[in-house]
Each structure stands twice: as structure tokens, then as C-alpha cells.
Coordinates of C-alpha atoms in Angstrom, one line a residue:
M166 CA -24.2 2.2 13.1
L167 CA -24.7 5.8 11.9
F168 CA -23.8 7.1 15.3
K169 CA -20.6 5.0 15.5
T170 CA -19.5 6.0 12.0
L171 CA -20.1 9.7 12.6
L172 CA -18.4 9.6 16.0
L173 CA -15.4 7.9 14.5
S174 CA -15.3 10.5 11.8
F175 CA -15.4 13.2 14.4
L176 CA -12.5 11.7 16.3
V177 CA -10.5 11.3 13.1
L178 CA -11.3 14.9 12.1
S179 CA -10.2 16.0 15.6
C180 CA -6.8 14.3 15.2
T181 CA -5.9 15.3 11.7
S182 CA -5.4 18.6 10.0
H183 CA -8.7 19.9 8.8
G184 CA -9.7 21.4 5.5
N185 CA -10.3 25.0 6.6
A186 CA -13.2 26.6 4.8
G187 CA -12.3 29.6 2.7
I188 CA -8.5 29.5 3.1
T189 CA -6.1 30.6 0.5
S190 CA -2.7 29.4 1.6
T191 CA 0.3 31.8 1.2
F192 CA 2.8 29.0 1.1
V193 CA 4.7 28.7 -2.3
R194 CA 7.3 26.0 -2.7
S195 CA 10.2 27.2 -5.0
E196 CA 12.9 24.9 -3.9
W197 CA 13.7 23.5 -7.4
P198 CA 13.2 25.2 -10.7
S199 CA 10.5 24.0 -13.1
V200 CA 12.9 22.5 -15.7
D201 CA 13.0 19.0 -17.0
I202 CA 15.7 16.8 -15.5
P203 CA 18.6 16.3 -18.0
L204 CA 18.4 13.1 -20.0
D205 CA 21.7 11.8 -18.6
N206 CA 20.3 11.8 -15.1
E207 CA 20.1 8.4 -13.4
V208 CA 16.3 8.6 -13.1
F209 CA 16.2 8.0 -16.8
A210 CA 18.7 5.2 -16.9
V211 CA 18.2 2.5 -19.5
P212 CA 18.2 -1.0 -17.9
K213 CA 21.4 -3.0 -18.3
G214 CA 21.5 -5.8 -20.8
Y215 CA 20.8 -6.4 -24.5
N216 CA 17.3 -5.5 -25.4
A217 CA 16.3 -5.3 -21.7
P218 CA 12.6 -4.4 -21.2
Q219 CA 12.1 -0.8 -20.2
Q220 CA 9.2 1.6 -19.5
V221 CA 7.3 -1.2 -17.7
H222 CA 3.8 -0.3 -16.5
I223 CA 0.6 -1.9 -15.5
T224 CA -3.1 -0.9 -15.5
Q225 CA -6.3 -2.6 -14.7
G226 CA -7.3 -4.9 -17.5
D227 CA -11.0 -5.6 -16.9
Y228 CA -14.1 -4.2 -15.3
D229 CA -13.8 -5.8 -11.9
G230 CA -10.1 -6.0 -11.0
K231 CA -9.2 -9.6 -11.9
A232 CA -7.0 -8.7 -14.8
V233 CA -4.0 -6.4 -15.5
I234 CA -2.5 -5.1 -18.7
V235 CA 1.3 -5.3 -18.6
S236 CA 3.2 -3.0 -21.1
W237 CA 6.9 -2.6 -21.8
V238 CA 9.3 -1.5 -24.6
T239 CA 12.3 -3.3 -26.1
V240 CA 14.6 -1.2 -28.2
D241 CA 16.9 -3.5 -30.2
E242 CA 14.4 -6.1 -31.4
P243 CA 10.9 -7.3 -30.5
G244 CA 12.1 -10.2 -28.3
S245 CA 9.7 -12.3 -26.3
N246 CA 6.2 -11.0 -25.8
K247 CA 5.3 -13.4 -23.0
V248 CA 4.8 -12.6 -19.4
R249 CA 5.8 -15.3 -16.9
Y250 CA 3.9 -14.9 -13.6
G251 CA 3.0 -16.8 -10.5
L252 CA 2.4 -16.6 -6.7
S253 CA 6.1 -16.7 -5.8
E254 CA 9.3 -15.4 -7.2
E255 CA 10.7 -18.9 -7.5
K256 CA 7.7 -20.4 -9.3
L257 CA 6.5 -18.4 -12.3
D258 CA 4.5 -21.3 -13.7
L259 CA 1.9 -19.3 -15.6
T260 CA 2.3 -17.5 -18.9
A261 CA 0.4 -15.0 -21.0
E262 CA 1.2 -13.8 -24.4
G263 CA 0.5 -10.4 -25.8
T264 CA 1.0 -8.2 -28.9
V265 CA 3.9 -6.1 -30.2
H266 CA 3.9 -3.0 -32.4
N267 CA 5.8 0.2 -33.1
Y268 CA 5.0 3.5 -34.7
T269 CA 6.6 6.6 -36.1
F270 CA 5.9 10.2 -35.0
Y271 CA 7.5 12.7 -37.4
N272 CA 11.0 11.2 -37.8
Y273 CA 11.0 9.4 -34.5
K274 CA 10.6 5.7 -34.5
S275 CA 9.5 4.1 -31.3
G276 CA 10.8 0.9 -29.8
Y277 CA 8.9 -2.3 -29.8
I278 CA 5.8 -1.8 -27.6
H279 CA 4.5 -4.9 -25.9
Q280 CA 1.1 -5.1 -24.3
C281 CA -0.1 -8.3 -22.6
L282 CA -3.4 -8.9 -20.9
I283 CA -3.3 -11.3 -17.9
E284 CA -6.8 -12.5 -17.0
G285 CA -8.4 -14.8 -14.4
L286 CA -6.4 -13.5 -11.4
Q287 CA -7.4 -14.1 -7.8
Y288 CA -8.5 -11.2 -5.7
A289 CA -6.3 -9.9 -2.9
T290 CA -3.3 -11.8 -4.1
K291 CA 0.3 -10.8 -4.7
Y292 CA 1.6 -11.9 -8.1
Y293 CA 5.2 -11.9 -9.3
Y294 CA 5.9 -11.4 -13.0
E295 CA 9.0 -11.5 -15.3
I296 CA 9.5 -10.2 -18.8
G297 CA 12.4 -10.3 -21.3
D298 CA 14.9 -12.9 -22.3
G299 CA 17.9 -14.5 -20.6
D300 CA 20.2 -12.3 -18.6
S301 CA 18.2 -9.2 -19.7
S302 CA 15.0 -10.4 -18.1
R303 CA 13.4 -8.2 -15.4
S304 CA 11.1 -9.1 -12.5
F305 CA 8.4 -7.1 -10.8
W306 CA 5.2 -7.7 -8.8
F307 CA 1.7 -6.4 -8.3
Q308 CA -1.2 -6.9 -5.9
T309 CA -4.8 -7.5 -7.0
P310 CA -7.6 -5.6 -5.2
L311 CA -10.1 -7.1 -2.7
P312 CA -13.2 -8.6 -4.2
I313 CA -16.0 -6.2 -5.2
D314 CA -17.7 -5.5 -1.8
P315 CA -19.3 -2.4 -0.3
D316 CA -17.0 -2.5 2.7
A317 CA -13.8 -3.4 0.9
P318 CA -11.1 -0.8 1.8
Q319 CA -8.9 0.7 -0.8
K320 CA -6.2 3.4 -0.8
F321 CA -5.9 5.5 -3.9
G322 CA -3.1 8.0 -4.7
I323 CA -4.1 10.9 -6.9
I324 CA -1.6 12.6 -9.2
G325 CA -2.0 15.1 -12.0
D326 CA 0.1 17.2 -14.4
L327 CA 3.3 15.3 -13.5
G328 CA 6.0 15.9 -16.1
Q329 CA 9.6 15.0 -15.5
T330 CA 11.2 17.8 -13.4
Y331 CA 12.8 17.5 -10.0
N332 CA 9.5 18.6 -8.5
S333 CA 7.9 15.7 -10.4
L334 CA 10.5 13.3 -8.8
S335 CA 9.6 14.6 -5.4
T336 CA 5.9 13.9 -6.0
L337 CA 6.6 10.4 -7.1
E338 CA 8.9 9.6 -4.2
H339 CA 6.4 11.0 -1.7
C340 CA 3.4 9.2 -3.2
K341 CA 5.2 5.9 -2.9
Q342 CA 5.5 6.5 0.8
T343 CA 1.8 6.7 1.3
G344 CA 1.1 3.0 0.7
A345 CA -1.4 3.8 -2.0
E346 CA -2.5 0.6 -3.8
T347 CA -3.7 2.3 -7.0
I348 CA -2.9 5.6 -8.6
L349 CA -5.7 7.7 -10.2
F350 CA -4.0 9.9 -12.7
V351 CA -5.9 12.9 -13.9
G352 CA -4.0 13.7 -17.1
D353 CA -0.9 15.4 -18.5
L354 CA 1.8 12.8 -18.3
S355 CA 5.1 13.5 -19.9
Y356 CA 4.8 17.1 -21.2
A357 CA 6.8 15.8 -24.2
D358 CA 4.6 18.1 -26.4
R359 CA 6.7 21.0 -25.2
Y360 CA 9.5 19.7 -27.4
K361 CA 9.8 19.5 -31.1
Y362 CA 10.4 16.9 -33.8
H363 CA 12.4 13.9 -32.8
D364 CA 12.6 15.0 -29.2
V365 CA 8.9 14.6 -28.6
G366 CA 9.3 10.8 -28.8
V367 CA 12.5 10.9 -26.8
R368 CA 10.8 12.6 -23.9
W369 CA 8.0 10.1 -24.0
D370 CA 10.6 7.3 -23.6
S371 CA 12.4 9.1 -20.7
W372 CA 9.1 9.7 -18.9
G373 CA 8.3 6.0 -19.2
R374 CA 11.5 5.1 -17.5
F375 CA 11.0 7.9 -15.0
V376 CA 7.7 6.6 -13.6
E377 CA 8.6 2.9 -13.8
P378 CA 9.5 2.5 -10.1
S379 CA 5.9 3.2 -9.3
I380 CA 3.9 2.1 -12.3
A381 CA 5.5 -1.3 -12.8
Y382 CA 4.1 -2.3 -9.3
Q383 CA 0.9 -0.2 -8.9
P384 CA -1.8 0.0 -11.5
W385 CA -2.3 3.6 -12.7
I386 CA -5.8 4.4 -13.9
W387 CA -5.4 6.9 -16.8
S388 CA -7.2 10.1 -17.8
A389 CA -5.8 12.0 -20.8
G390 CA -5.1 15.7 -20.6
N391 CA -4.4 18.5 -23.0
H392 CA -0.7 17.8 -23.2
E393 CA -1.6 14.4 -24.6
I394 CA -3.4 16.0 -27.7
E395 CA -0.1 16.8 -29.5
Y396 CA -1.6 18.5 -32.6
F397 CA 1.5 19.5 -34.6
P398 CA 0.6 20.6 -38.2
Y399 CA 4.1 21.9 -38.8
M400 CA 5.4 18.3 -38.2
G401 CA 2.6 16.7 -40.2
E402 CA 1.2 15.2 -37.0
V403 CA -2.5 16.0 -36.7
I404 CA -4.1 12.9 -35.2
P405 CA -4.8 13.7 -31.5
F406 CA -3.5 11.6 -28.7
R407 CA -1.3 9.4 -30.9
N408 CA 1.7 8.9 -28.5
F409 CA -0.6 8.4 -25.5
L410 CA -2.8 5.9 -27.2
Q411 CA 0.1 3.9 -28.7
R412 CA 1.8 3.6 -25.3
Y413 CA -0.8 3.5 -22.5
P414 CA -3.7 1.1 -23.1
T415 CA -6.9 1.2 -21.1
P416 CA -9.6 -1.4 -20.5
Y417 CA -12.2 0.6 -22.3
L418 CA -13.9 -2.4 -24.1
A419 CA -14.7 -4.0 -20.7
S420 CA -17.1 -1.1 -20.0
K421 CA -18.4 -1.1 -23.6
S422 CA -16.8 2.2 -24.4
S423 CA -16.0 3.1 -28.0
S424 CA -12.8 4.9 -27.1
P425 CA -9.7 4.3 -24.8
L426 CA -10.1 7.9 -23.7
W427 CA -13.3 7.3 -21.6
Y428 CA -14.1 4.2 -19.7
S429 CA -14.8 2.9 -16.2
V430 CA -13.6 0.2 -13.8
R431 CA -14.7 -1.2 -10.5
R432 CA -12.1 -1.7 -7.8
A433 CA -12.9 -3.0 -4.3
S434 CA -15.8 -0.7 -3.2
A435 CA -15.3 2.0 -5.8
H436 CA -16.8 2.5 -9.3
I437 CA -14.4 4.8 -11.2
I438 CA -15.5 6.7 -14.3
V439 CA -12.8 8.3 -16.5
L440 CA -13.9 11.1 -18.8
S441 CA -12.0 12.9 -21.6
S442 CA -12.1 16.7 -21.4
Y443 CA -10.8 17.1 -24.9
S444 CA -13.0 14.7 -26.8
P445 CA -16.6 15.6 -27.9
F446 CA -19.0 15.2 -25.0
V447 CA -22.1 17.2 -25.9
K448 CA -25.5 15.6 -26.4
Y449 CA -25.5 12.5 -28.6
T450 CA -21.7 12.3 -29.0
P451 CA -20.2 8.8 -28.3
Q452 CA -18.8 9.9 -24.9
W453 CA -22.2 11.4 -23.9
E454 CA -24.1 8.3 -25.0
W455 CA -21.6 6.0 -23.1
L456 CA -21.8 8.0 -19.9
N457 CA -25.6 8.2 -20.0
E458 CA -25.6 4.3 -20.1
E459 CA -22.7 3.8 -17.7
F460 CA -24.4 5.7 -14.9
T461 CA -27.3 3.3 -15.0
K462 CA -24.9 0.3 -14.5
V463 CA -23.5 1.7 -11.2
D464 CA -24.6 -0.5 -8.3
R465 CA -24.2 1.4 -5.1
E466 CA -25.1 -1.7 -3.1
K467 CA -21.9 -3.3 -4.3
T468 CA -19.7 -0.3 -5.1
P469 CA -21.0 2.5 -3.0
W470 CA -18.1 4.9 -3.8
L471 CA -18.6 6.7 -7.2
I472 CA -15.5 8.5 -8.3
V473 CA -15.1 10.6 -11.5
L474 CA -11.8 11.5 -13.1
M475 CA -11.3 14.3 -15.7
H476 CA -8.6 16.7 -16.6
A477 CA -10.2 20.2 -16.8
P478 CA -11.9 21.1 -13.5
I479 CA -15.5 22.2 -13.8
Y480 CA -15.1 24.4 -10.7
N481 CA -12.0 26.6 -10.6
S482 CA -11.1 29.7 -8.7
N483 CA -7.7 30.2 -10.3
D484 CA -7.0 32.6 -13.1
A485 CA -5.3 29.8 -14.9
H486 CA -7.7 28.0 -17.2
F487 CA -10.6 29.8 -15.6
M488 CA -14.0 28.6 -17.0
E489 CA -12.4 26.0 -19.4
G490 CA -14.5 23.3 -17.8
E491 CA -17.8 25.2 -18.0
S492 CA -19.1 23.4 -21.1
M493 CA -18.5 19.9 -19.5
R494 CA -20.2 21.2 -16.4
V495 CA -23.3 22.1 -18.4
A496 CA -23.2 18.7 -20.1
F497 CA -22.6 16.5 -17.1
E498 CA -23.2 18.2 -13.7
S499 CA -26.9 17.4 -13.5
W500 CA -25.9 13.7 -13.9
F501 CA -23.3 14.0 -11.2
C502 CA -26.0 15.2 -8.9
R503 CA -28.7 12.8 -10.0
Y504 CA -26.5 9.8 -9.5
K505 CA -24.9 11.3 -6.3
V506 CA -21.2 11.1 -7.4
D507 CA -19.1 11.2 -4.2
I508 CA -16.0 13.0 -5.5
V509 CA -14.6 14.4 -8.8
F510 CA -10.9 14.7 -9.3
A511 CA -9.4 16.9 -11.9
G512 CA -6.0 18.4 -12.8
H513 CA -5.0 21.0 -15.4
V514 CA -4.7 23.9 -12.9
H515 CA -1.2 23.6 -11.3
A516 CA -2.4 24.1 -7.7
L517 CA -4.5 22.4 -5.1
S518 CA -8.2 23.4 -4.8
V519 CA -10.9 21.8 -2.7
S520 CA -14.4 23.0 -3.4
N521 CA -16.2 21.6 -0.3
W522 CA -15.6 20.6 3.3
I523 CA -17.2 19.1 6.3
E524 CA -17.2 20.2 10.0
F525 CA -18.8 19.3 13.2
K526 CA -20.6 21.9 15.3
P527 CA -21.7 21.0 18.8
F528 CA -24.7 22.7 20.4
T529 CA -24.2 22.9 24.1
T530 CA -27.7 23.7 25.5
Q531 CA -30.1 21.0 26.5
V532 CA -30.4 18.2 23.9
S533 CA -34.2 18.2 23.8
D534 CA -34.4 21.9 23.0
E535 CA -31.8 21.7 20.3
F536 CA -33.3 18.6 18.9
V537 CA -36.7 20.3 18.6
K538 CA -35.1 23.4 17.1
F539 CA -33.4 21.2 14.5
N540 CA -36.6 19.4 13.5
H541 CA -38.8 22.5 13.3
V542 CA -36.5 25.2 11.9
A543 CA -34.8 25.2 8.5
V544 CA -31.1 24.9 8.5
S545 CA -30.8 28.3 6.8
D546 CA -32.8 29.9 9.7
L547 CA -30.2 28.6 12.2
R548 CA -27.8 31.1 10.7
L549 CA -25.2 28.4 9.9
P550 CA -22.9 28.8 6.9
H551 CA -22.8 25.2 5.8
Y552 CA -25.2 22.6 4.5
C553 CA -26.4 20.3 7.3
W554 CA -25.8 16.6 6.4
A555 CA -26.7 14.7 9.5
F556 CA -26.7 14.9 13.3
F557 CA -26.0 12.6 16.2
Q558 CA -26.2 12.6 20.0
A559 CA -23.2 12.1 22.3
S560 CA -22.6 13.1 26.0
N561 CA -25.8 15.1 26.3
K562 CA -25.0 17.1 23.2
I563 CA -26.2 17.2 19.7
F564 CA -23.5 17.3 17.0
F565 CA -24.5 18.7 13.7
L566 CA -22.5 17.6 10.7
F567 CA -22.2 20.1 7.9
Q568 CA -20.9 19.2 4.5
Y569 CA -21.0 22.1 2.1
R570 CA -21.6 20.9 -1.4
I571 CA -22.7 23.0 -4.3
S572 CA -24.1 22.8 -7.8
N573 CA -25.2 25.1 -10.5
I574 CA -27.7 22.9 -12.2
K575 CA -30.7 25.3 -11.6
Y576 CA -29.3 27.8 -14.0
N577 CA -30.7 27.3 -17.5
V578 CA -29.6 30.6 -19.2
S579 CA -33.0 32.2 -19.1
S580 CA -33.9 31.5 -15.5
G581 CA -32.6 30.2 -12.2
P582 CA -29.7 31.5 -10.1
S583 CA -26.6 31.8 -12.2
Y584 CA -24.3 30.9 -9.3
P585 CA -23.6 27.8 -7.3
V586 CA -26.0 27.0 -4.5
P587 CA -25.9 24.4 -1.7
D588 CA -26.8 21.0 -3.0
K589 CA -26.7 17.9 -0.8
S590 CA -26.6 15.6 -3.8
A591 CA -23.5 17.3 -5.4
P592 CA -20.0 15.8 -5.5
V593 CA -17.0 17.2 -3.7
Y594 CA -14.6 18.7 -6.4
V595 CA -10.9 18.4 -5.9
T596 CA -8.3 19.9 -8.3
V597 CA -4.9 18.3 -7.9
G598 CA -2.9 19.4 -11.0
D599 CA 0.2 20.1 -8.9
G600 CA 2.4 17.1 -9.8
G601 CA 5.4 19.2 -10.7
N602 CA 5.8 19.8 -14.5
Q603 CA 8.0 22.4 -16.2
E604 CA 5.2 24.9 -16.7
G605 CA 5.4 25.8 -13.0
L606 CA 2.7 26.7 -10.5
A607 CA -0.6 28.5 -11.0
Q608 CA -0.2 31.2 -8.4
R609 CA -2.9 33.7 -9.3
F610 CA -6.1 32.8 -7.4
R611 CA -9.2 34.8 -8.1
D612 CA -10.1 37.4 -5.4
P613 CA -12.3 37.3 -3.5
Q614 CA -12.3 33.6 -2.8
P615 CA -15.7 32.1 -3.9
D616 CA -17.9 30.9 -1.1
Y617 CA -17.7 27.3 -2.4
S618 CA -13.9 27.2 -2.3
A619 CA -12.7 25.6 0.9
F620 CA -8.9 25.4 0.6
R621 CA -6.4 26.3 -2.1
E622 CA -2.6 26.4 -2.3
A623 CA -0.2 26.9 -5.1
S624 CA 2.5 24.4 -4.4
Y625 CA 3.5 20.9 -5.5
G626 CA 2.0 17.7 -4.0
H627 CA -0.3 14.7 -4.4
S628 CA -3.4 13.4 -2.8
T629 CA -4.7 10.2 -1.3
L630 CA -8.2 8.9 -0.8
E631 CA -8.5 6.1 1.7
I632 CA -11.8 4.3 1.6
K633 CA -12.5 2.8 5.0
N634 CA -15.9 1.2 4.4
R635 CA -19.2 1.9 2.7
T636 CA -19.9 5.0 4.7
H637 CA -16.7 7.1 4.9
A638 CA -13.3 7.8 3.4
I639 CA -10.5 10.1 4.4
Y640 CA -8.9 12.5 1.9
H641 CA -5.4 13.9 2.4
W642 CA -3.4 16.3 0.4
N643 CA 0.4 16.1 0.9
R644 CA 2.6 19.0 0.2
N645 CA 6.1 18.4 -1.2
D646 CA 8.1 20.6 1.2
D647 CA 11.9 20.6 1.5
G648 CA 12.2 17.0 0.4
K649 CA 9.6 15.9 2.9
R650 CA 6.0 14.8 2.6
I651 CA 3.9 17.2 4.6
P652 CA 0.2 16.3 5.2
T653 CA -1.4 19.7 4.8
D654 CA -5.1 19.4 4.1
S655 CA -7.6 16.7 4.9
F656 CA -11.3 15.9 5.4
V657 CA -13.6 13.0 6.0
L658 CA -15.8 12.2 3.0
L659 CA -19.2 10.8 3.7
N660 CA -20.6 8.4 1.2
Q661 CA -23.5 9.9 -0.8
Y662 CA -25.5 6.6 -1.1
W663 CA -25.1 5.2 2.4

């Protein structure tokens, strides 16, 4: 089984673009300016009809994927807070009822925000749902994931730092083309905090309508970023994350979290942990205590893929936000290695950065000689630049598989190397904060490129992670280039547990 899996990985790797180690791409996309789309553009259009539901979005509603939270806004009056749903468009014979509330932010008053939990859903089933009243009602659908199973496939889209520019629109359109079933969002949603007073709320509304063509059909798993903090003493608004928390619920209670900002869900064969980079996380804080407990609940026999989402990357080779994630690295990196997290996705830096890579190296002399050499000589003595993960035999050759992973957990201020070293138990780190917001790209990479940095590019795009089975997944980064989705960087990810 190991041989078949690795051979398949080799074939896939041979047929796709490969994450080239130590590459800093010179490509910079500057097709559209980094300015927000005007409010009168059709992408922000208000649905027709009196009190028609708008800003419709869904997210997972429980721990294991058998519930969804449906959210929407009505402007004129509260209206119905029921969701009618069923297995066909013609027979919406089930109903669920939620809550409704509104809030003020400075002198902005929100619409009526509806949030409805639909529980007890069947796995691997397409549901149709309808919200609103009479002629103003609107219909959508969603697909539940496969049951929790180690070999259940799942395709995730990964987006960060999106905003509401023309570049953001390109990212959304291209991500929809990938067929991703779930979106992992690594923070910085609307960038409404770049506005003042009443316009902050207005731009949260416009963003909600902007992303609706995706988020009303695909659950987005949220991580909050720095642009969700919105600390505005000059406006009298000093409670962090108010707009985000009012509008975008998370299933935090299902994982026994004390805050919507950090939580976890299981989906198909993946256990996804969401962290908050801008909430207290040092020892004995609620987030630290929760994560310490949550890692012990991960069952790699059932959900072999362990994925972590955060906003500020803990490894970053860009001048933008350099070292901002260092304190979280100190707090949590040892846990990431101890529990063998497979991959960590972050945003914040407006560029792509992949910290690790894999590659196959064939040894063409006699198999027996190379096999003996492998078993009696340390990998470092073979003068190979990457960490050896495994090997297999095919066509009288030995193929060595090298996946270069790093950690800095040996450094304790007074002793140990104060730089990353190869570590087989460490995650792969991917920064994908290149969704397209108005702040533009982070184009100043640090030089020389660190040894642990595999590929980096300052342009807009999104990622996908396609889990195939318990042993391997395929990562792709797709560049937004001239209105087209261009697969640019990819690698095969081997599961840490299996």
C-alpha cells in the first residue's frame, strides 16, 4: 500500500507543476488597481423585492458536519426567521427557526440579522433551502460532507485577505471554478475598517452581498484577522471584533470553546483547528487552555488530516509583518510538532509563501548497494539537501522521497540553535494572504531567501487542498492572471500520521 501510494504521488508530481525549492517568483500581477469596487457596481446589487433576504451565508454548525448555520439580513423589517429546506427544490418539507437581532456601530444601524441552525442532516446529501416571504423569498442549496472516515475525500479552497476590489472579484470567480466543497478562510474579510464612521457598516453590508454567490452555497470556515479588530476610540467603538462577531457565527460551543474566535470542526477526513492571532494565547489564557485540551481529542484513526488556520504566519520571509507571528510560534509550535499537524494555513502577508516541499530523487546504481547505503549512512551524510521521509523500490531503482519540514522548537533563549532546523514532525506552512484587498501586494521579500522557503510570489490568487485518502493530499496555488486561473505551484502532501 505504501509503495502504491508513493508511486501514485510520484506520477502526480511528474504531471503537475512542482513547488520548486528556493524560488522567488518575479511575476507581479498589476492588471487592476487595488481600490474597492464602487458601491453602485452590480456585484453589490441588493436583491429585488420588499425586504428580500441579502448577505446570505452558511458555515458548519456542529463538530462533525451534520449541521449548518444559515445567516442572512433583512433591511425593512425582521420578517420570517424560518428556513424551509428539503431534498428537492419542489419539496421543502422541513423547517428550522432561528434568532434575529440588530446592532449599532457608531451611528450605523445594521439590518435585521437572522441566524438559524439546521441540525440532524444526512451526510453526503444535497439540500435545498429557502428564506424570506412571498415574492421576495430566495432559494439556495448546499451539500453536506461525507461521513467522518479516514479515507473520505474532501476538496478545500483556501482564501485570505480578500476585501472587495476587482482583484478580490477575480479570486472569488476563480475559486468557484475549482469545485472546492468548503472554503477555509484565514482572516481579513471586508476591510471595512479602512473606512470611517457610518461607512464602516456600509462596507460590511456590501461585502456580504459581494461574497454571497459563493458563501450561500459553500460553507466557509472562519478565522478572524487584524482587520476584524476595528478598535476605533475616536468613534467610541473599543470592543474588538464587534462587526465580525455580530455577523459571522461559528460553531465554537460544539468544540467546547469559550469564544467564537477559536474553535474546531471535523469534516470528512479532516480535523480543522481555528486559532485567533489577535486574542490572548499565552500560557493559561482561555485560548491556550482550550487548544491544549483540543489536541488530545484529535483522533487520527478517524480524521487523519490535522489542519490549523490562523491569520498571522509564524514563518514569514517577507518584509511585511516580519516576525509578527513569533510569539504564537513560541506558544504553539511545540504542540504542532508533538501532535504532527499536517499543514498550517495563514494570511496577513499579501503574497504566497510555501515553507516546505517534497521531491523524489532516484538513485540509478544497483538497488542493493543503494539500499545498504541508505540503511547504514545518515541522510545528512548522503549530501542531500532535504529531509528524507521514505523510500520505495520500482524498476530496479530506489526512489527516495524528501519532504523538507522545519521547526525552531529547540531554541529556548539560553541554549539550542536559534534558527529553524529539519524536523520530520513539523507541519508544512503556507501563507495565502493574496485574496486581493485594497492594501495591495507585499512585494518586498527578504534577501537572501531562507533555506526553509520553498516558493514565494507577490501576486493575487487562492489555494486548494484536495484530500485524496488517509495518506496523501494535493495542494495547488492558483494565480489570478489576466482574468484566467493559472495553476502555478503545487505539491503532494503526505499525511503525518499514516
